[in-house]
mmCIF file with all atom_site columns, N, CA and C in Angstrom:
data_model
loop_
_atom_site.group_PDB
_atom_site.id
_atom_site.type_symbol
_atom_site.label_atom_id
_atom_site.label_alt_id
_atom_site.label_comp_id
_atom_site.label_asym_id
_atom_site.label_entity_id
_atom_site.label_seq_id
_atom_site.pdbx_PDB_ins_code
_atom_site.Cartn_x
_atom_site.Cartn_y
_atom_site.Cartn_z
_atom_site.occupancy
_atom_site.B_iso_or_equiv
_atom_site.pdbx_formal_charge
_atom_site.auth_seq_id
_atom_site.auth_comp_id
_atom_site.auth_asym_id
_atom_site.auth_atom_id
_atom_site.pdbx_PDB_model_num
ATOM 1   N N  . VAL A 1 1  ? 94.719  135.053 153.833 1.00 0.00 ? 236 VAL A N  1
ATOM 2   C CA . VAL A 1 1  ? 94.130  133.736 153.738 1.00 0.00 ? 236 VAL A CA 1
ATOM 3   C C  . VAL A 1 1  ? 94.458  133.181 152.373 1.00 0.00 ? 236 VAL A C  1
ATOM 4   N N  . CYS A 1 2  ? 94.900  131.944 152.340 1.00 0.00 ? 237 CYS A N  1
ATOM 5   C CA . CYS A 1 2  ? 95.211  131.263 151.087 1.00 0.00 ? 237 CYS A CA 1
ATOM 6   C C  . CYS A 1 2  ? 94.352  130.010 150.997 1.00 0.00 ? 237 CYS A C  1
ATOM 7   N N  . VAL A 1 3  ? 93.674  129.830 149.883 1.00 0.00 ? 238 VAL A N  1
ATOM 8   C CA . VAL A 1 3  ? 92.848  128.642 149.674 1.00 0.00 ? 238 VAL A CA 1
ATOM 9   C C  . VAL A 1 3  ? 93.511  127.790 148.604 1.00 0.00 ? 238 VAL A C  1
ATOM 10  N N  . LEU A 1 4  ? 93.816  126.553 148.948 1.00 0.00 ? 239 LEU A N  1
ATOM 11  C CA . LEU A 1 4  ? 94.385  125.619 147.985 1.00 0.00 ? 239 LEU A CA 1
ATOM 12  C C  . LEU A 1 4  ? 93.268  124.719 147.481 1.00 0.00 ? 239 LEU A C  1
ATOM 13  N N  . GLU A 1 5  ? 93.055  124.725 146.193 1.00 0.00 ? 240 GLU A N  1
ATOM 14  C CA . GLU A 1 5  ? 91.996  123.908 145.595 1.00 0.00 ? 240 GLU A CA 1
ATOM 15  C C  . GLU A 1 5  ? 92.542  122.524 145.302 1.00 0.00 ? 240 GLU A C  1
ATOM 16  N N  . LYS A 1 6  ? 91.933  121.510 145.912 1.00 0.00 ? 241 LYS A N  1
ATOM 17  C CA . LYS A 1 6  ? 92.375  120.136 145.702 1.00 0.00 ? 241 LYS A CA 1
ATOM 18  C C  . LYS A 1 6  ? 91.492  119.403 144.708 1.00 0.00 ? 241 LYS A C  1
ATOM 19  N N  . GLY A 1 7  ? 90.448  120.036 144.235 1.00 0.00 ? 242 GLY A N  1
ATOM 20  C CA . GLY A 1 7  ? 89.543  119.390 143.295 1.00 0.00 ? 242 GLY A CA 1
ATOM 21  C C  . GLY A 1 7  ? 90.131  119.368 141.896 1.00 0.00 ? 242 GLY A C  1
ATOM 22  N N  . SER A 1 8  ? 89.471  118.654 141.019 1.00 0.00 ? 243 SER A N  1
ATOM 23  C CA . SER A 1 8  ? 89.942  118.541 139.639 1.00 0.00 ? 243 SER A CA 1
ATOM 24  C C  . SER A 1 8  ? 89.755  119.840 138.860 1.00 0.00 ? 243 SER A C  1
ATOM 25  N N  . GLU A 1 9  ? 88.905  120.714 139.376 1.00 0.00 ? 244 GLU A N  1
ATOM 26  C CA . GLU A 1 9  ? 88.667  122.006 138.745 1.00 0.00 ? 244 GLU A CA 1
ATOM 27  C C  . GLU A 1 9  ? 88.279  123.012 139.820 1.00 0.00 ? 244 GLU A C  1
ATOM 28  N N  . PRO A 1 10 ? 88.470  124.312 139.574 1.00 0.00 ? 245 PRO A N  1
ATOM 29  C CA . PRO A 1 10 ? 88.093  125.309 140.575 1.00 0.00 ? 245 PRO A CA 1
ATOM 30  C C  . PRO A 1 10 ? 86.616  125.183 140.950 1.00 0.00 ? 245 PRO A C  1
ATOM 31  N N  . GLY A 1 11 ? 86.340  125.190 142.250 1.00 0.00 ? 246 GLY A N  1
ATOM 32  C CA . GLY A 1 11 ? 84.968  125.094 142.724 1.00 0.00 ? 246 GLY A CA 1
ATOM 33  C C  . GLY A 1 11 ? 84.470  123.681 142.923 1.00 0.00 ? 246 GLY A C  1
ATOM 34  N N  . ALA A 1 12 ? 85.323  122.687 142.695 1.00 0.00 ? 247 ALA A N  1
ATOM 35  C CA . ALA A 1 12 ? 84.891  121.291 142.810 1.00 0.00 ? 247 ALA A CA 1
ATOM 36  C C  . ALA A 1 12 ? 84.460  120.937 144.229 1.00 0.00 ? 247 ALA A C  1
ATOM 37  N N  . HIS A 1 13 ? 84.916  121.681 145.205 1.00 0.00 ? 248 HIS A N  1
ATOM 38  C CA . HIS A 1 13 ? 84.553  121.397 146.593 1.00 0.00 ? 248 HIS A CA 1
ATOM 39  C C  . HIS A 1 13 ? 83.464  122.324 147.113 1.00 0.00 ? 248 HIS A C  1
ATOM 40  N N  . VAL A 1 14 ? 82.851  123.095 146.257 1.00 0.00 ? 249 VAL A N  1
ATOM 41  C CA . VAL A 1 14 ? 81.778  124.010 146.617 1.00 0.00 ? 249 VAL A CA 1
ATOM 42  C C  . VAL A 1 14 ? 82.225  124.918 147.765 1.00 0.00 ? 249 VAL A C  1
ATOM 43  N N  . LEU A 1 15 ? 83.429  125.434 147.681 1.00 0.00 ? 250 LEU A N  1
ATOM 44  C CA . LEU A 1 15 ? 83.971  126.307 148.713 1.00 0.00 ? 250 LEU A CA 1
ATOM 45  C C  . LEU A 1 15 ? 83.433  127.715 148.497 1.00 0.00 ? 250 LEU A C  1
ATOM 46  N N  . SER A 1 16 ? 82.748  128.224 149.481 1.00 0.00 ? 251 SER A N  1
ATOM 47  C CA . SER A 1 16 ? 82.122  129.533 149.367 1.00 0.00 ? 251 SER A CA 1
ATOM 48  C C  . SER A 1 16 ? 81.972  130.130 150.753 1.00 0.00 ? 251 SER A C  1
ATOM 49  N N  . GLY A 1 17 ? 81.866  131.420 150.815 1.00 0.00 ? 252 GLY A N  1
ATOM 50  C CA . GLY A 1 17 ? 81.599  132.063 152.083 1.00 0.00 ? 252 GLY A CA 1
ATOM 51  C C  . GLY A 1 17 ? 80.129  132.395 152.256 1.00 0.00 ? 252 GLY A C  1
ATOM 52  N N  . ALA A 1 18 ? 79.334  132.090 151.239 1.00 0.00 ? 253 ALA A N  1
ATOM 53  C CA . ALA A 1 18 ? 77.921  132.436 151.273 1.00 0.00 ? 253 ALA A CA 1
ATOM 54  C C  . ALA A 1 18 ? 77.106  131.339 151.953 1.00 0.00 ? 253 ALA A C  1
ATOM 55  N N  . VAL A 1 19 ? 76.309  131.726 152.939 1.00 0.00 ? 254 VAL A N  1
ATOM 56  C CA . VAL A 1 19 ? 75.402  130.800 153.612 1.00 0.00 ? 254 VAL A CA 1
ATOM 57  C C  . VAL A 1 19 ? 74.003  131.392 153.508 1.00 0.00 ? 254 VAL A C  1
ATOM 58  N N  . MET A 1 20 ? 73.042  130.573 153.082 1.00 0.00 ? 255 MET A N  1
ATOM 59  C CA . MET A 1 20 ? 71.675  131.065 152.900 1.00 0.00 ? 255 MET A CA 1
ATOM 60  C C  . MET A 1 20 ? 70.718  130.356 153.844 1.00 0.00 ? 255 MET A C  1
ATOM 61  N N  . ASP A 1 21 ? 69.972  131.146 154.589 1.00 0.00 ? 256 ASP A N  1
ATOM 62  C CA . ASP A 1 21 ? 68.905  130.624 155.437 1.00 0.00 ? 256 ASP A CA 1
ATOM 63  C C  . ASP A 1 21 ? 67.661  130.506 154.557 1.00 0.00 ? 256 ASP A C  1
ATOM 64  N N  . PRO A 1 22 ? 67.098  129.311 154.387 1.00 0.00 ? 257 PRO A N  1
ATOM 65  C CA . PRO A 1 22 ? 65.997  129.133 153.439 1.00 0.00 ? 257 PRO A CA 1
ATOM 66  C C  . PRO A 1 22 ? 64.612  129.514 153.968 1.00 0.00 ? 257 PRO A C  1
ATOM 67  N N  . ARG A 1 23 ? 64.508  130.112 155.158 1.00 0.00 ? 258 ARG A N  1
ATOM 68  C CA . ARG A 1 23 ? 63.184  130.413 155.728 1.00 0.00 ? 258 ARG A CA 1
ATOM 69  C C  . ARG A 1 23 ? 62.339  131.316 154.840 1.00 0.00 ? 258 ARG A C  1
ATOM 70  N N  . ALA A 1 24 ? 62.919  132.411 154.343 1.00 0.00 ? 259 ALA A N  1
ATOM 71  C CA . ALA A 1 24 ? 62.147  133.335 153.496 1.00 0.00 ? 259 ALA A CA 1
ATOM 72  C C  . ALA A 1 24 ? 61.740  132.662 152.190 1.00 0.00 ? 259 ALA A C  1
ATOM 73  N N  . LEU A 1 25 ? 62.641  131.894 151.617 1.00 0.00 ? 260 LEU A N  1
ATOM 74  C CA . LEU A 1 25 ? 62.332  131.177 150.383 1.00 0.00 ? 260 LEU A CA 1
ATOM 75  C C  . LEU A 1 25 ? 61.200  130.180 150.610 1.00 0.00 ? 260 LEU A C  1
ATOM 76  N N  . THR A 1 26 ? 61.210  129.511 151.753 1.00 0.00 ? 261 THR A N  1
ATOM 77  C CA . THR A 1 26 ? 60.165  128.545 152.090 1.00 0.00 ? 261 THR A CA 1
ATOM 78  C C  . THR A 1 26 ? 58.815  129.231 152.282 1.00 0.00 ? 261 THR A C  1
ATOM 79  N N  . GLU A 1 27 ? 58.817  130.439 152.858 1.00 0.00 ? 262 GLU A N  1
ATOM 80  C CA . GLU A 1 27 ? 57.559  131.177 153.021 1.00 0.00 ? 262 GLU A CA 1
ATOM 81  C C  . GLU A 1 27 ? 56.967  131.575 151.672 1.00 0.00 ? 262 GLU A C  1
ATOM 82  N N  . LEU A 1 28 ? 57.821  131.991 150.748 1.00 0.00 ? 263 LEU A N  1
ATOM 83  C CA . LEU A 1 28 ? 57.347  132.417 149.429 1.00 0.00 ? 263 LEU A CA 1
ATOM 84  C C  . LEU A 1 28 ? 57.015  131.239 148.517 1.00 0.00 ? 263 LEU A C  1
ATOM 85  N N  . PHE A 1 29 ? 57.863  130.219 148.555 1.00 0.00 ? 264 PHE A N  1
ATOM 86  C CA . PHE A 1 29 ? 57.714  129.051 147.681 1.00 0.00 ? 264 PHE A CA 1
ATOM 87  C C  . PHE A 1 29 ? 57.893  127.787 148.510 1.00 0.00 ? 264 PHE A C  1
ATOM 88  N N  . PRO A 1 30 ? 56.838  127.297 149.146 1.00 0.00 ? 265 PRO A N  1
ATOM 89  C CA . PRO A 1 30 ? 56.965  126.120 150.006 1.00 0.00 ? 265 PRO A CA 1
ATOM 90  C C  . PRO A 1 30 ? 57.531  124.895 149.292 1.00 0.00 ? 265 PRO A C  1
ATOM 91  N N  . ASP A 1 31 ? 57.362  124.830 147.979 1.00 0.00 ? 266 ASP A N  1
ATOM 92  C CA . ASP A 1 31 ? 57.856  123.679 147.218 1.00 0.00 ? 266 ASP A CA 1
ATOM 93  C C  . ASP A 1 31 ? 59.134  123.992 146.442 1.00 0.00 ? 266 ASP A C  1
ATOM 94  N N  . TRP A 1 32 ? 59.955  124.919 146.961 1.00 0.00 ? 267 TRP A N  1
ATOM 95  C CA . TRP A 1 32 ? 61.147  125.349 146.237 1.00 0.00 ? 267 TRP A CA 1
ATOM 96  C C  . TRP A 1 32 ? 62.098  124.199 145.925 1.00 0.00 ? 267 TRP A C  1
ATOM 97  N N  . ALA A 1 33 ? 62.222  123.225 146.800 1.00 0.00 ? 268 ALA A N  1
ATOM 98  C CA . ALA A 1 33 ? 63.137  122.106 146.547 1.00 0.00 ? 268 ALA A CA 1
ATOM 99  C C  . ALA A 1 33 ? 62.631  121.256 145.380 1.00 0.00 ? 268 ALA A C  1
ATOM 100 N N  . GLU A 1 34 ? 61.326  121.005 145.356 1.00 0.00 ? 269 GLU A N  1
ATOM 101 C CA . GLU A 1 34 ? 60.742  120.208 144.279 1.00 0.00 ? 269 GLU A CA 1
ATOM 102 C C  . GLU A 1 34 ? 60.789  120.937 142.939 1.00 0.00 ? 269 GLU A C  1
ATOM 103 N N  . ARG A 1 35 ? 60.795  122.259 143.003 1.00 0.00 ? 270 ARG A N  1
ATOM 104 C CA . ARG A 1 35 ? 60.818  123.054 141.767 1.00 0.00 ? 270 ARG A CA 1
ATOM 105 C C  . ARG A 1 35 ? 62.219  123.182 141.192 1.00 0.00 ? 270 ARG A C  1
ATOM 106 N N  . GLY A 1 36 ? 63.206  122.657 141.885 1.00 0.00 ? 271 GLY A N  1
ATOM 107 C CA . GLY A 1 36 ? 64.564  122.650 141.343 1.00 0.00 ? 271 GLY A CA 1
ATOM 108 C C  . GLY A 1 36 ? 65.407  123.858 141.689 1.00 0.00 ? 271 GLY A C  1
ATOM 109 N N  . ALA A 1 37 ? 65.153  124.491 142.823 1.00 0.00 ? 272 ALA A N  1
ATOM 110 C CA . ALA A 1 37 ? 66.001  125.618 143.238 1.00 0.00 ? 272 ALA A CA 1
ATOM 111 C C  . ALA A 1 37 ? 67.445  125.129 143.373 1.00 0.00 ? 272 ALA A C  1
ATOM 112 N N  . PRO A 1 38 ? 68.412  125.934 142.976 1.00 0.00 ? 273 PRO A N  1
ATOM 113 C CA . PRO A 1 38 ? 69.807  125.479 142.958 1.00 0.00 ? 273 PRO A CA 1
ATOM 114 C C  . PRO A 1 38 ? 70.485  125.494 144.333 1.00 0.00 ? 273 PRO A C  1
ATOM 115 N N  . LEU A 1 39 ? 69.801  125.015 145.335 1.00 0.00 ? 274 LEU A N  1
ATOM 116 C CA . LEU A 1 39 ? 70.384  124.889 146.672 1.00 0.00 ? 274 LEU A CA 1
ATOM 117 C C  . LEU A 1 39 ? 70.600  123.407 146.921 1.00 0.00 ? 274 LEU A C  1
ATOM 118 N N  . LYS A 1 40 ? 71.839  122.969 146.845 1.00 0.00 ? 275 LYS A N  1
ATOM 119 C CA . LYS A 1 40 ? 72.125  121.538 146.907 1.00 0.00 ? 275 LYS A CA 1
ATOM 120 C C  . LYS A 1 40 ? 72.890  121.130 148.159 1.00 0.00 ? 275 LYS A C  1
ATOM 121 N N  . GLN A 1 41 ? 73.758  122.005 148.664 1.00 0.00 ? 276 GLN A N  1
ATOM 122 C CA . GLN A 1 41 ? 74.638  121.617 149.769 1.00 0.00 ? 276 GLN A CA 1
ATOM 123 C C  . GLN A 1 41 ? 74.130  122.180 151.088 1.00 0.00 ? 276 GLN A C  1
ATOM 124 N N  . LYS A 1 42 ? 73.560  121.315 151.919 1.00 0.00 ? 277 LYS A N  1
ATOM 125 C CA . LYS A 1 42 ? 73.045  121.713 153.225 1.00 0.00 ? 277 LYS A CA 1
ATOM 126 C C  . LYS A 1 42 ? 74.188  121.718 154.246 1.00 0.00 ? 277 LYS A C  1
ATOM 127 N N  . VAL A 1 43 ? 74.171  122.691 155.145 1.00 0.00 ? 278 VAL A N  1
ATOM 128 C CA . VAL A 1 43 ? 75.163  122.738 156.222 1.00 0.00 ? 278 VAL A CA 1
ATOM 129 C C  . VAL A 1 43 ? 74.843  121.616 157.205 1.00 0.00 ? 278 VAL A C  1
ATOM 130 N N  . THR A 1 44 ? 75.823  120.766 157.466 1.00 0.00 ? 279 THR A N  1
ATOM 131 C CA . THR A 1 44 ? 75.614  119.641 158.383 1.00 0.00 ? 279 THR A CA 1
ATOM 132 C C  . THR A 1 44 ? 76.310  119.844 159.720 1.00 0.00 ? 279 THR A C  1
ATOM 133 N N  . ARG A 1 45 ? 77.313  120.721 159.754 1.00 0.00 ? 280 ARG A N  1
ATOM 134 C CA . ARG A 1 45 ? 77.963  121.037 161.029 1.00 0.00 ? 280 ARG A CA 1
ATOM 135 C C  . ARG A 1 45 ? 78.706  122.363 160.900 1.00 0.00 ? 280 ARG A C  1
ATOM 136 N N  . ASP A 1 46 ? 78.900  123.002 162.026 1.00 0.00 ? 281 ASP A N  1
ATOM 137 C CA . ASP A 1 46 ? 79.653  124.253 162.094 1.00 0.00 ? 281 ASP A CA 1
ATOM 138 C C  . ASP A 1 46 ? 80.934  124.010 162.862 1.00 0.00 ? 281 ASP A C  1
ATOM 139 N N  . GLU A 1 47 ? 81.976  124.707 162.461 1.00 0.00 ? 282 GLU A N  1
ATOM 140 C CA . GLU A 1 47 ? 83.227  124.670 163.210 1.00 0.00 ? 282 GLU A CA 1
ATOM 141 C C  . GLU A 1 47 ? 83.860  126.047 163.104 1.00 0.00 ? 282 GLU A C  1
ATOM 142 N N  . PHE A 1 48 ? 84.171  126.641 164.231 1.00 0.00 ? 283 PHE A N  1
ATOM 143 C CA . PHE A 1 48 ? 84.766  127.969 164.282 1.00 0.00 ? 283 PHE A CA 1
ATOM 144 C C  . PHE A 1 48 ? 86.172  127.818 164.836 1.00 0.00 ? 283 PHE A C  1
ATOM 145 N N  . LEU A 1 49 ? 87.168  128.232 164.061 1.00 0.00 ? 284 LEU A N  1
ATOM 146 C CA . LEU A 1 49 ? 88.565  128.065 164.453 1.00 0.00 ? 284 LEU A CA 1
ATOM 147 C C  . LEU A 1 49 ? 89.269  129.412 164.542 1.00 0.00 ? 284 LEU A C  1
ATOM 148 N N  . PHE A 1 50 ? 90.149  129.530 165.515 1.00 0.00 ? 285 PHE A N  1
ATOM 149 C CA . PHE A 1 50 ? 91.088  130.642 165.579 1.00 0.00 ? 285 PHE A CA 1
ATOM 150 C C  . PHE A 1 50 ? 92.390  130.129 164.995 1.00 0.00 ? 285 PHE A C  1
ATOM 151 N N  . LEU A 1 51 ? 92.869  130.770 163.935 1.00 0.00 ? 286 LEU A N  1
ATOM 152 C CA . LEU A 1 51 ? 94.073  130.324 163.250 1.00 0.00 ? 286 LEU A CA 1
ATOM 153 C C  . LEU A 1 51 ? 95.274  131.134 163.696 1.00 0.00 ? 286 LEU A C  1
ATOM 154 N N  . SER A 1 52 ? 96.420  130.458 163.774 1.00 0.00 ? 287 SER A N  1
ATOM 155 C CA . SER A 1 52 ? 97.681  131.132 164.083 1.00 0.00 ? 287 SER A CA 1
ATOM 156 C C  . SER A 1 52 ? 98.742  130.610 163.120 1.00 0.00 ? 287 SER A C  1
ATOM 157 N N  . GLU A 1 53 ? 99.950  131.111 163.264 1.00 0.00 ? 288 GLU A N  1
ATOM 158 C CA . GLU A 1 53 ? 101.037 130.655 162.401 1.00 0.00 ? 288 GLU A CA 1
ATOM 159 C C  . GLU A 1 53 ? 101.397 129.198 162.658 1.00 0.00 ? 288 GLU A C  1
ATOM 160 N N  . THR A 1 54 ? 101.098 128.710 163.844 1.00 0.00 ? 289 THR A N  1
ATOM 161 C CA . THR A 1 54 ? 101.515 127.350 164.201 1.00 0.00 ? 289 THR A CA 1
ATOM 162 C C  . THR A 1 54 ? 100.376 126.339 164.245 1.00 0.00 ? 289 THR A C  1
ATOM 163 N N  . GLY A 1 55 ? 99.149  126.761 164.094 1.00 0.00 ? 290 GLY A N  1
ATOM 164 C CA . GLY A 1 55 ? 98.046  125.805 164.157 1.00 0.00 ? 290 GLY A CA 1
ATOM 165 C C  . GLY A 1 55 ? 96.703  126.490 164.311 1.00 0.00 ? 290 GLY A C  1
ATOM 166 N N  . SER A 1 56 ? 95.792  125.801 164.969 1.00 0.00 ? 291 SER A N  1
ATOM 167 C CA . SER A 1 56 ? 94.449  126.347 165.155 1.00 0.00 ? 291 SER A CA 1
ATOM 168 C C  . SER A 1 56 ? 93.863  125.867 166.470 1.00 0.00 ? 291 SER A C  1
ATOM 169 N N  . ARG A 1 57 ? 92.881  126.612 166.939 1.00 0.00 ? 292 ARG A N  1
ATOM 170 C CA . ARG A 1 57 ? 92.138  126.248 168.147 1.00 0.00 ? 292 ARG A CA 1
ATOM 171 C C  . ARG A 1 57 ? 90.658  126.309 167.827 1.00 0.00 ? 292 ARG A C  1
ATOM 172 N N  . SER A 1 58 ? 89.956  125.256 168.191 1.00 0.00 ? 293 SER A N  1
ATOM 173 C CA . SER A 1 58 ? 88.524  125.183 167.951 1.00 0.00 ? 293 SER A CA 1
ATOM 174 C C  . SER A 1 58 ? 87.773  125.836 169.106 1.00 0.00 ? 293 SER A C  1
ATOM 175 N N  . THR A 1 59 ? 86.665  126.488 168.774 1.00 0.00 ? 294 THR A N  1
ATOM 176 C CA . THR A 1 59 ? 85.812  127.107 169.783 1.00 0.00 ? 294 THR A CA 1
ATOM 177 C C  . THR A 1 59 ? 84.563  126.249 169.948 1.00 0.00 ? 294 THR A C  1
ATOM 178 N N  . PRO A 1 60 ? 84.186  125.911 171.178 1.00 0.00 ? 295 PRO A N  1
ATOM 179 C CA . PRO A 1 60 ? 82.954  125.132 171.369 1.00 0.00 ? 295 PRO A CA 1
ATOM 180 C C  . PRO A 1 60 ? 81.741  125.896 170.830 1.00 0.00 ? 295 PRO A C  1
ATOM 181 N N  . ASN A 1 61 ? 80.873  125.200 170.111 1.00 0.00 ? 296 ASN A N  1
ATOM 182 C CA . ASN A 1 61 ? 79.694  125.849 169.526 1.00 0.00 ? 296 ASN A CA 1
ATOM 183 C C  . ASN A 1 61 ? 78.798  126.489 170.576 1.00 0.00 ? 296 ASN A C  1
ATOM 184 N N  . ALA A 1 62 ? 78.798  125.956 171.791 1.00 0.00 ? 297 ALA A N  1
ATOM 185 C CA . ALA A 1 62 ? 77.957  126.515 172.853 1.00 0.00 ? 297 ALA A CA 1
ATOM 186 C C  . ALA A 1 62 ? 78.368  127.946 173.200 1.00 0.00 ? 297 ALA A C  1
ATOM 187 N N  . LEU A 1 63 ? 79.606  128.321 172.913 1.00 0.00 ? 298 LEU A N  1
ATOM 188 C CA . LEU A 1 63 ? 80.091  129.666 173.222 1.00 0.00 ? 298 LEU A CA 1
ATOM 189 C C  . LEU A 1 63 ? 79.864  130.658 172.081 1.00 0.00 ? 298 LEU A C  1
ATOM 190 N N  . LEU A 1 64 ? 79.417  130.178 170.944 1.00 0.00 ? 299 LEU A N  1
ATOM 191 C CA . LEU A 1 64 ? 79.234  131.050 169.789 1.00 0.00 ? 299 LEU A CA 1
ATOM 192 C C  . LEU A 1 64 ? 77.839  131.665 169.776 1.00 0.00 ? 299 LEU A C  1
ATOM 193 N N  . PRO A 1 65 ? 77.708  132.899 169.276 1.00 0.00 ? 300 PRO A N  1
ATOM 194 C CA . PRO A 1 65 ? 76.380  133.517 169.174 1.00 0.00 ? 300 PRO A CA 1
ATOM 195 C C  . PRO A 1 65 ? 75.508  132.751 168.177 1.00 0.00 ? 300 PRO A C  1
ATOM 196 N N  . GLU A 1 66 ? 74.208  132.898 168.315 1.00 0.00 ? 301 GLU A N  1
ATOM 197 C CA . GLU A 1 66 ? 73.248  132.173 167.477 1.00 0.00 ? 301 GLU A CA 1
ATOM 198 C C  . GLU A 1 66 ? 73.489  132.403 165.985 1.00 0.00 ? 301 GLU A C  1
ATOM 199 N N  . CYS A 1 67 ? 73.930  133.593 165.603 1.00 0.00 ? 302 CYS A N  1
ATOM 200 C CA . CYS A 1 67 ? 74.131  133.891 164.182 1.00 0.00 ? 302 CYS A CA 1
ATOM 201 C C  . CYS A 1 67 ? 75.255  133.062 163.562 1.00 0.00 ? 302 CYS A C  1
ATOM 202 N N  . PHE A 1 68 ? 76.071  132.405 164.382 1.00 0.00 ? 303 PHE A N  1
ATOM 203 C CA . PHE A 1 68 ? 77.150  131.560 163.877 1.00 0.00 ? 303 PHE A CA 1
ATOM 204 C C  . PHE A 1 68 ? 76.702  130.111 163.702 1.00 0.00 ? 303 PHE A C  1
ATOM 205 N N  . HIS A 1 69 ? 75.487  129.790 164.071 1.00 0.00 ? 304 HIS A N  1
ATOM 206 C CA . HIS A 1 69 ? 74.967  128.427 163.950 1.00 0.00 ? 304 HIS A CA 1
ATOM 207 C C  . HIS A 1 69 ? 74.210  128.322 162.630 1.00 0.00 ? 304 HIS A C  1
ATOM 208 N N  . ASN A 1 70 ? 74.743  127.546 161.707 1.00 0.00 ? 305 ASN A N  1
ATOM 209 C CA . ASN A 1 70 ? 74.183  127.483 160.358 1.00 0.00 ? 305 ASN A CA 1
ATOM 210 C C  . ASN A 1 70 ? 73.592  126.133 159.980 1.00 0.00 ? 305 ASN A C  1
ATOM 211 N N  . GLU A 1 71 ? 73.443  125.213 160.934 1.00 0.00 ? 306 GLU A N  1
ATOM 212 C CA . GLU A 1 71 ? 72.864  123.918 160.611 1.00 0.00 ? 306 GLU A CA 1
ATOM 213 C C  . GLU A 1 71 ? 71.484  124.112 159.990 1.00 0.00 ? 306 GLU A C  1
ATOM 214 N N  . GLY A 1 72 ? 71.224  123.423 158.897 1.00 0.00 ? 307 GLY A N  1
ATOM 215 C CA . GLY A 1 72 ? 69.945  123.546 158.212 1.00 0.00 ? 307 GLY A CA 1
ATOM 216 C C  . GLY A 1 72 ? 69.930  124.615 157.130 1.00 0.00 ? 307 GLY A C  1
ATOM 217 N N  . ASN A 1 73 ? 70.946  125.465 157.096 1.00 0.00 ? 308 ASN A N  1
ATOM 218 C CA . ASN A 1 73 ? 71.067  126.455 156.032 1.00 0.00 ? 308 ASN A CA 1
ATOM 219 C C  . ASN A 1 73 ? 71.773  125.818 154.839 1.00 0.00 ? 308 ASN A C  1
ATOM 220 N N  . TYR A 1 74 ? 71.960  126.588 153.780 1.00 0.00 ? 309 TYR A N  1
ATOM 221 C CA . TYR A 1 74 ? 72.590  126.072 152.566 1.00 0.00 ? 309 TYR A CA 1
ATOM 222 C C  . TYR A 1 74 ? 73.789  126.916 152.181 1.00 0.00 ? 309 TYR A C  1
ATOM 223 N N  . ILE A 1 75 ? 74.769  126.255 151.563 1.00 0.00 ? 310 ILE A N  1
ATOM 224 C CA . ILE A 1 75 ? 75.957  126.932 151.041 1.00 0.00 ? 310 ILE A CA 1
ATOM 225 C C  . ILE A 1 75 ? 75.774  127.082 149.549 1.00 0.00 ? 310 ILE A C  1
#
C-alpha cells in the first residue's frame, strides 16, 4: 500500500487507520466534547473497496459485518 500525501504537510488530511467508538468515553465523561477532548473528525460515511492492479470495486454496506460500520465514531 502506498499513501500519497497531497496536503501541505504530512498529516494534513488526518489520514489514519485508527477509529474510536466514543461510547466508553461518554459513559465515563458525559461532557467530554465540552471539556476539549481531542476528537475532532467524526466518521460521516464508510466505504469498503477491493483493490486490484487495474482499479477497485465497492462493496455495498448492507453486506458488511456490523464491526465495519463506523458512522458516529471518530478518527
